[in-house]
Coordinates of C-alpha atoms in Angstrom, one line a residue:
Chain A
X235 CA 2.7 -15.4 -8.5
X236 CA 2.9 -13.1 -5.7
X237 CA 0.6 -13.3 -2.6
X238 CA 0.5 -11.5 0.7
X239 CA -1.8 -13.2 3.4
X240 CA -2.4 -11.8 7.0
X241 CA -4.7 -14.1 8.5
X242 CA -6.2 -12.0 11.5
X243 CA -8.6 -10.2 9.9
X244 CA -9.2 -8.1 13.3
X245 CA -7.7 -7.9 16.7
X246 CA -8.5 -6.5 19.6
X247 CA -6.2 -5.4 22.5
X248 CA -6.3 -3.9 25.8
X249 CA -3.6 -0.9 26.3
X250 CA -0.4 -2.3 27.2
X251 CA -0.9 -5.5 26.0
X252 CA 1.7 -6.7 23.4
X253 CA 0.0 -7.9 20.0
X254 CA 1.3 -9.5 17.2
X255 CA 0.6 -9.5 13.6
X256 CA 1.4 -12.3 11.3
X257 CA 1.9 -12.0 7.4
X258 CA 2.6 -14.6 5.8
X259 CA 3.7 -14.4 2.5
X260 CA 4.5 -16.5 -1.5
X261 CA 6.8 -15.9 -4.1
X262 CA 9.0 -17.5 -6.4
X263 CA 11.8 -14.5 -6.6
X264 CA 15.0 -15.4 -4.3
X265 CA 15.1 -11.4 -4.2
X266 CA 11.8 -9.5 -2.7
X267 CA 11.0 -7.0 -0.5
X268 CA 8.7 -6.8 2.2
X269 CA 6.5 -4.0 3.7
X270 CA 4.4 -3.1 6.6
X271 CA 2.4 0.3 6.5
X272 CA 0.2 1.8 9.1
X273 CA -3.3 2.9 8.1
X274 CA -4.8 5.1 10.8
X275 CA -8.5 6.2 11.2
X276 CA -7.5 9.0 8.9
X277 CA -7.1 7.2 6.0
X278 CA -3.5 7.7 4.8
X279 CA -1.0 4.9 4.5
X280 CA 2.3 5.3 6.7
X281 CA 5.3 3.7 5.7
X282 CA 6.6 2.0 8.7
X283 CA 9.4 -0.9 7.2
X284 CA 11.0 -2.6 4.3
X285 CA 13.6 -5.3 4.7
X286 CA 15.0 -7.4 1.5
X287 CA 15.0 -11.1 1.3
X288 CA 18.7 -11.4 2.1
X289 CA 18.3 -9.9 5.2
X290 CA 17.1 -11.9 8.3
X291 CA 18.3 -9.9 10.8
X292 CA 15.2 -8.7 13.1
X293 CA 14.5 -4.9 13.7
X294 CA 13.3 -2.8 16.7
X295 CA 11.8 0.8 16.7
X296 CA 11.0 1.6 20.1
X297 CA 7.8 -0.4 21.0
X298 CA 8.1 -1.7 17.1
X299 CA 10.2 -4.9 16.0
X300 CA 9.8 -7.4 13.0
X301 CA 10.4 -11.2 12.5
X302 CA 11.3 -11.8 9.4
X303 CA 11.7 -16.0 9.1
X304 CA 12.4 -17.2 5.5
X305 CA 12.1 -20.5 6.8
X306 CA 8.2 -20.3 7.3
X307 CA 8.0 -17.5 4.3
X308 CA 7.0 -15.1 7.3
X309 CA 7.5 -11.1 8.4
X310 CA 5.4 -10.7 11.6
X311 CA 5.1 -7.4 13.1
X312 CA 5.1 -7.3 17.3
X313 CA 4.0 -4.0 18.9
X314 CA 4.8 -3.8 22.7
X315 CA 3.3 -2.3 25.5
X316 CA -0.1 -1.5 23.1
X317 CA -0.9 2.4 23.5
X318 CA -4.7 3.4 22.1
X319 CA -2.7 5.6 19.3
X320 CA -1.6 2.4 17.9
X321 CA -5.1 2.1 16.7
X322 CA -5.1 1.2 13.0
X323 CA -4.9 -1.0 10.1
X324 CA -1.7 -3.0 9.4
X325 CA -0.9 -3.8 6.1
X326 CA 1.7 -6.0 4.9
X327 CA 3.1 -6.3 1.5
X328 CA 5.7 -8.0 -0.8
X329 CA 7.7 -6.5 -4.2
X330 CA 9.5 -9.2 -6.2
X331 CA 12.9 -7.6 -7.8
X332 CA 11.7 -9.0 -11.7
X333 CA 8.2 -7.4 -11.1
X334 CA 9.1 -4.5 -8.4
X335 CA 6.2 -2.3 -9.5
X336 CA 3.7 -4.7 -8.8
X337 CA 3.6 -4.6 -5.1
X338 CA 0.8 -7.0 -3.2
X339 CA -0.5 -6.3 -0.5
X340 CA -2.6 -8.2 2.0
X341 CA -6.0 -7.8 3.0
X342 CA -4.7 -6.2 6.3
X343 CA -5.5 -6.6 9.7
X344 CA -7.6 -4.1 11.9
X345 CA -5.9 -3.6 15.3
X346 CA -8.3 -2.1 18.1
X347 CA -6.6 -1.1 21.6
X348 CA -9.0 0.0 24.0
X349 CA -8.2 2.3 27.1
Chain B
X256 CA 6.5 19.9 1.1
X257 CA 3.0 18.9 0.5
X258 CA 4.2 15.4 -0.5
X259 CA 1.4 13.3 -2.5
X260 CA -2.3 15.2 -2.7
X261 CA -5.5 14.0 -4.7
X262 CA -8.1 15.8 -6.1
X263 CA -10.8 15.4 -5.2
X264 CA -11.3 14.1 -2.3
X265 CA -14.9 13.0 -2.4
X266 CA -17.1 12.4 -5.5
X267 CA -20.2 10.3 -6.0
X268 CA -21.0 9.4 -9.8
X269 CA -23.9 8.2 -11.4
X270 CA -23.2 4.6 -13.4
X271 CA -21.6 5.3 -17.2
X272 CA -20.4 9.0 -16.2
X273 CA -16.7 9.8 -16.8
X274 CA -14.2 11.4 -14.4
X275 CA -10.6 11.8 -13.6
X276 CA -8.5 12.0 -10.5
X277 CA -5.7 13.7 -10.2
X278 CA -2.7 12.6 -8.2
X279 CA 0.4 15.6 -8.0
X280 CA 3.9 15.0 -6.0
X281 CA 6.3 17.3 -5.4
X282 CA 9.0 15.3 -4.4
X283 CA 10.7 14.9 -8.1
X284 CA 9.9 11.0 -7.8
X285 CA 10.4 8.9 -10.8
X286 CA 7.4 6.4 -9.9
X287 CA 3.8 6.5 -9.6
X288 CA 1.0 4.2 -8.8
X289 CA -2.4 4.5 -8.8
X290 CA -4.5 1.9 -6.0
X291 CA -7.7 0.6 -5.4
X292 CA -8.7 -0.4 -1.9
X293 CA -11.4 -2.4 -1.0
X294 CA -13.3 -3.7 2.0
X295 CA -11.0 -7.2 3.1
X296 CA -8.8 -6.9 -0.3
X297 CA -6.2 -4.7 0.7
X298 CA -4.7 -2.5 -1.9
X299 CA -4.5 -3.6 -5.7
X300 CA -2.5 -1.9 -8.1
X301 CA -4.4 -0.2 -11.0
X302 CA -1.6 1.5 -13.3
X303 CA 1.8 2.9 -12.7
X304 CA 4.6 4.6 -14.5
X305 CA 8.3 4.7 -14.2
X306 CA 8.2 8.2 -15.9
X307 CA 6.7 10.9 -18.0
X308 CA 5.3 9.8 -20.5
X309 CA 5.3 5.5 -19.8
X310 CA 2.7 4.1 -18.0
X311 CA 1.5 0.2 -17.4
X312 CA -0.7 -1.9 -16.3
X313 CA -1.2 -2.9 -12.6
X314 CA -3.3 -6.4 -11.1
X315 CA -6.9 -4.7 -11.9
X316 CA -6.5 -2.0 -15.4
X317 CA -9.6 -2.5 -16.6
X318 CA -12.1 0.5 -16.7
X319 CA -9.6 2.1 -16.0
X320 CA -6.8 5.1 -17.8
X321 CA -4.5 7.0 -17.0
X322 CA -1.9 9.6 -18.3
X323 CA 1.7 10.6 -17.2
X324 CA 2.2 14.0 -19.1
X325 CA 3.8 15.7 -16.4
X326 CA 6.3 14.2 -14.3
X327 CA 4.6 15.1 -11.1
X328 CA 1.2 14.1 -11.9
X329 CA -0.5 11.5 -12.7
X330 CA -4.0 11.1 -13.9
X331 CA -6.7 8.0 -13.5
X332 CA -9.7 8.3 -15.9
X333 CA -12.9 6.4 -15.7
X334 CA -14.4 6.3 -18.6
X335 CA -17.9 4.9 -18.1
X336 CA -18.4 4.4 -14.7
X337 CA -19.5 1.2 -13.3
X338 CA -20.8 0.1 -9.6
X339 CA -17.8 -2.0 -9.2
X340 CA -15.8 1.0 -9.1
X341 CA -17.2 2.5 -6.3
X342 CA -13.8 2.1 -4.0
X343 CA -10.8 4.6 -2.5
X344 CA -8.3 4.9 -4.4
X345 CA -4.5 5.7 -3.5
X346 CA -2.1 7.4 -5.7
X347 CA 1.3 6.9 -4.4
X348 CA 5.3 7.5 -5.6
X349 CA 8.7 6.7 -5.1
X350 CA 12.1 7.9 -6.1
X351 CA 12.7 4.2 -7.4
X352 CA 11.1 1.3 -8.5
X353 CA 8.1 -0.6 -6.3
X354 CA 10.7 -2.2 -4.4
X355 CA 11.4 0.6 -2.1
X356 CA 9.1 2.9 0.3
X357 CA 5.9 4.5 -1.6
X358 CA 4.6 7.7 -0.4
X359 CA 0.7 7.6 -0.4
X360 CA -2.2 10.5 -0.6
X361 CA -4.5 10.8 1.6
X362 CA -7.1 8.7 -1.2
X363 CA -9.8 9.8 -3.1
X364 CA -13.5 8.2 -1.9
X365 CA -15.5 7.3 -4.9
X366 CA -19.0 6.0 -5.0
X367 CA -20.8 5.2 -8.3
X368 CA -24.7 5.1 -7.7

């Protein structure tokens, strides 16, 4: 079985602080994918990454990066230098490549940056 | 583009009533997924289909239809409404299978009285 777990269920930043977000994730597939999408006050869901299992290599975007540790079955999501647009629900997620249209998500976690 | 859009946005039901939502992409995707999302649960899959005329079932089917007859949309049917359904619900697609980026709607926000 497949299971997504963020633990924080909200944080809550001052601007320019740098947050992270943990997900934590199970599965028994050596191949999987792994998501994070942005959920804004406005309700839609913005892709932000994807990175497969065989690829540990962290990523940056700008005040974005990802630590992806296969080691500790973890893809944690830093955002740098906090700005109040980053205001949002973070969701991460994990596709198996046997079951890849039954993506799990996580419960999220709600991320508050005040001014 | 207008990407993924729902109809209708809004809609408040009275328990064993029957609606559909109707998701529509233009982007000539192959995939489609219809969500639920619930307070601390994240998203769960419904249904999905891997083209017109296939569908399957997602984590939570039950209550639940839907129909692929056109390869841009993609309808979710409650037949008898229950409380339990009272949620937001996501229709998304990709051009390939679950395993790479899904484009979302903007969600559908459904209470059942």
């Amino acid at each position: 079985a497949q299971k997504v777990t963020q633990a924080q269920t909200e944080i809550s930043v001052v601007e320019k602080e740098d947050v992270t977000l943990d997900c934590v994730y199970e599965t028994r597939d050596t191949t999987y994918y792994l998501f994070w999408y942005k959920q804004p006050p406005s309700g839609e869901l913005v892709f932000l990454i994807r990175r497969n299992s065989f690829d540990e290599q962290n990523e940056i975007s700008g005040r974005y990066s990802w630590n992806f540790q296969k080691s500790t079955s973890s893809f944690n999501f830093t955002i740098t230098a906090s700005q109040v647009v980053d205001s949002a629900v973070y969701f991460c997620a994990l596709s198996g490549k046997y079951n890849n249209n039954d993506m799990r998500f996580g419960a999220g976690t709600r991320l508050t940056v005040k001014p | 583009n207008a990407g993924v859009t729902q109809t209708p946005k809004f809609r408040v039901l009275k328990t064993g009533q029957s609606m559909t939502l109707l998701c529509a992409q233009d982007m000539n995707h192959e995939y489609m997924y219809w969500y639920r999302q619930d307070p601390g649960m994240g998203l769960r899959l419904i249904h999905y289909s891997v083209g017109e005329g296939t569908t399957a079932k997602g984590e939570v089917p039950d209550g639940y239809n839907v129909s692929r007859l056109k390869k841009q949309n993609f309808l979710l049917g409650l037949e008898s409404a229950a409380p339990s359904q009272t949620s937001v619900y996501f229709c998304a697609s990709s051009t390939m299978t679950g395993s790479y980026e899904q484009y979302f709607g903007p969600g559908t926000r459904l209470t059942v009285t």
